[in-house]
Coordinates of C-alpha atoms and ligand atoms in Angstrom, one line a residue:
M950 CA -11.0 -32.0 -15.6
R951 CA -10.9 -28.2 -15.0
E952 CA -14.3 -28.3 -13.2
K953 CA -13.1 -31.1 -10.9
L954 CA -10.0 -29.1 -10.0
E955 CA -12.0 -26.0 -9.4
K956 CA -14.5 -27.9 -7.2
W957 CA -11.5 -29.4 -5.3
M958 CA -9.9 -26.0 -4.8
A959 CA -13.2 -24.3 -3.6
G960 CA -12.9 -23.1 -0.1
R961 CA -9.1 -23.4 -0.1
Y962 CA -6.8 -20.4 0.4
G963 CA -4.8 -20.5 -2.9
A964 CA -1.4 -18.8 -3.6
D965 CA -0.4 -15.5 -2.2
E966 CA 2.8 -13.4 -1.8
L967 CA 4.1 -15.5 1.1
S968 CA 3.5 -18.8 -0.8
K969 CA 5.3 -17.4 -3.8
A970 CA 8.3 -16.2 -1.5
C971 CA 8.4 -19.7 0.0
M972 CA 8.6 -21.2 -3.4
V973 CA 11.3 -18.8 -4.6
V974 CA 13.4 -19.4 -1.4
S975 CA 13.0 -23.2 -1.9
L976 CA 14.2 -22.9 -5.5
I977 CA 17.2 -20.8 -4.5
C978 CA 18.0 -23.5 -1.9
I979 CA 17.9 -26.2 -4.5
I980 CA 20.3 -24.2 -6.8
L981 CA 22.6 -23.5 -3.9
S982 CA 22.6 -27.1 -2.8
W983 CA 24.4 -28.0 -6.1
F984 CA 27.4 -26.1 -4.8
V985 CA 27.3 -26.1 -0.9
L986 CA 25.6 -27.8 2.0
R987 CA 23.8 -30.3 -0.2
D988 CA 21.8 -32.2 2.4
V989 CA 20.9 -29.2 4.6
L990 CA 19.7 -27.0 1.7
M991 CA 17.7 -29.9 0.1
V992 CA 15.9 -30.5 3.5
L993 CA 15.2 -26.7 3.7
A994 CA 14.0 -26.6 0.1
A995 CA 11.6 -29.6 0.7
A996 CA 10.3 -28.0 3.9
G997 CA 9.6 -24.7 2.0
I998 CA 7.8 -26.6 -0.8
V999 CA 5.7 -28.5 1.8
L1000 CA 4.9 -25.3 3.7
C1001 CA 4.0 -23.6 0.4
Y1002 CA 1.5 -26.3 -0.6
Y1003 CA 0.1 -26.5 3.0
R1004 CA -0.7 -22.8 2.8
I1005 CA -2.1 -23.0 -0.7
L1006 CA -4.4 -25.9 0.1
S1007 CA -5.3 -24.8 3.6
R1008 CA -9.0 -24.1 4.4
N1009 CA -8.1 -21.9 7.3
I1010 CA -8.3 -18.7 5.2
T1011 CA -8.3 -16.3 8.2
A1012 CA -5.0 -17.6 9.6
R1013 CA -3.3 -17.7 6.2
R1014 CA -4.4 -14.1 5.5
K1015 CA -3.0 -13.0 8.8
E1016 CA 0.3 -14.7 8.0
N1017 CA 0.4 -13.1 4.6
L1018 CA -0.4 -9.7 6.0
R1019 CA 2.4 -10.1 8.6
Y1020 CA 4.8 -11.0 5.8
L1021 CA 3.8 -8.1 3.6
K1022 CA 4.2 -5.6 6.6
L1023 CA 7.6 -7.1 7.5
T1024 CA 9.0 -7.0 3.9
N1025 CA 7.3 -3.8 2.8
P1026 CA 10.4 -1.5 3.1
V1027 CA 12.5 -4.1 1.0
R1028 CA 9.8 -4.5 -1.7
Q1029 CA 9.3 -0.7 -1.9
W1030 CA 13.0 -0.2 -2.3
I1031 CA 13.2 -2.8 -5.1
L1032 CA 10.2 -1.3 -6.9
R1033 CA 11.8 2.2 -6.7
Q1034 CA 15.1 0.9 -8.1
M1035 CA 13.2 -0.8 -10.9
R1036 CA 11.3 2.5 -11.7
D1037 CA 14.5 4.5 -11.5
M1038 CA 16.2 2.1 -14.0
R1039 CA 13.3 2.4 -16.4
T1040 CA 13.5 6.3 -16.4
R1041 CA 17.3 6.6 -16.1
R1042 CA 17.6 7.7 -19.8
T1043 CA 14.9 10.4 -19.5
H1044 CA 15.2 11.6 -15.9
H1045 CA 17.7 12.5 -13.2
I1046 CA 17.0 11.6 -9.6
Y1047 CA 18.3 14.2 -7.1
R1048 CA 18.0 14.3 -3.3
C1049 CA 17.1 17.6 -1.6
P1050 CA 20.2 18.7 0.4
E1051 CA 17.9 20.0 3.2
C1052 CA 15.5 17.2 3.8
G1053 CA 16.6 14.3 1.6
Q1054 CA 13.4 14.2 -0.5
R1055 CA 13.9 12.4 -3.8
I1056 CA 13.2 14.7 -6.8
R1057 CA 12.9 13.4 -10.4
I1058 CA 14.0 15.9 -13.0
P1059 CA 13.8 15.5 -16.8
R1060 CA 17.2 15.3 -18.6
G1061 CA 18.5 17.7 -21.2
K1062 CA 17.2 21.0 -19.9
G1063 CA 20.6 22.5 -18.9
R1064 CA 21.3 24.0 -15.5
I1065 CA 18.0 24.5 -13.7
C1066 CA 16.9 25.7 -10.3
I1067 CA 15.0 23.0 -8.4
T1068 CA 12.6 23.7 -5.7
C1069 CA 12.0 20.8 -3.3
P1070 CA 8.2 20.0 -3.1
R1071 CA 8.5 19.1 0.5
C1072 CA 10.6 21.9 2.2
K1073 CA 10.7 24.4 -0.6
K1074 CA 14.5 24.6 -0.5
E1075 CA 15.9 25.8 -3.8
F1076 CA 19.1 24.4 -5.3
T1077 CA 20.7 24.3 -8.8
K1078 CA 21.6 21.2 -10.7
R1079 CA 22.4 20.1 -14.3
S1080 CA 19.5 18.2 -15.8
Ligands
ZN2409 ZN1 13.6 19.3 0.8

C-alpha cells in the first residue's frame, strides 16, 4: 500500500508552506462559517482545499516552487515577527529585551544583574537599565 502511494506521488510537487497556509485558511473559514456568512465561507473553504490538493498533486514543480517562493517572500516580515515574539516569550523569564534609544536595535540582557550599562552593538551608544 505504501509503495503504491509513493509510486503515485513520484514526480508530484508535495506539500509546502503555501499549501499548509491554504489548508489553515480553509479550516479557519470552516470554523468561522459556523457563526457568520455560512455559504460564502464554506465556498471559500472548499476552494482553498481544492487549491491545496491541486498544488500538492501538481507535476509542474517549477511553477509551484515559484508560487511558494513568492508567498514566502511576501509573508517573510510577518513570519519573522511571529518567530521573534515566540522567542521573546520563551526567554522572558531569563532575559529583558531593550531597544537602543539611538538606533532602535533590539538588545537582549540577562535578568537579575542589577543596574547595568548597556552598549549597543550596532551604534555603540551606552545607556543604563535595570536587568
Ligand atoms: Zn544603537
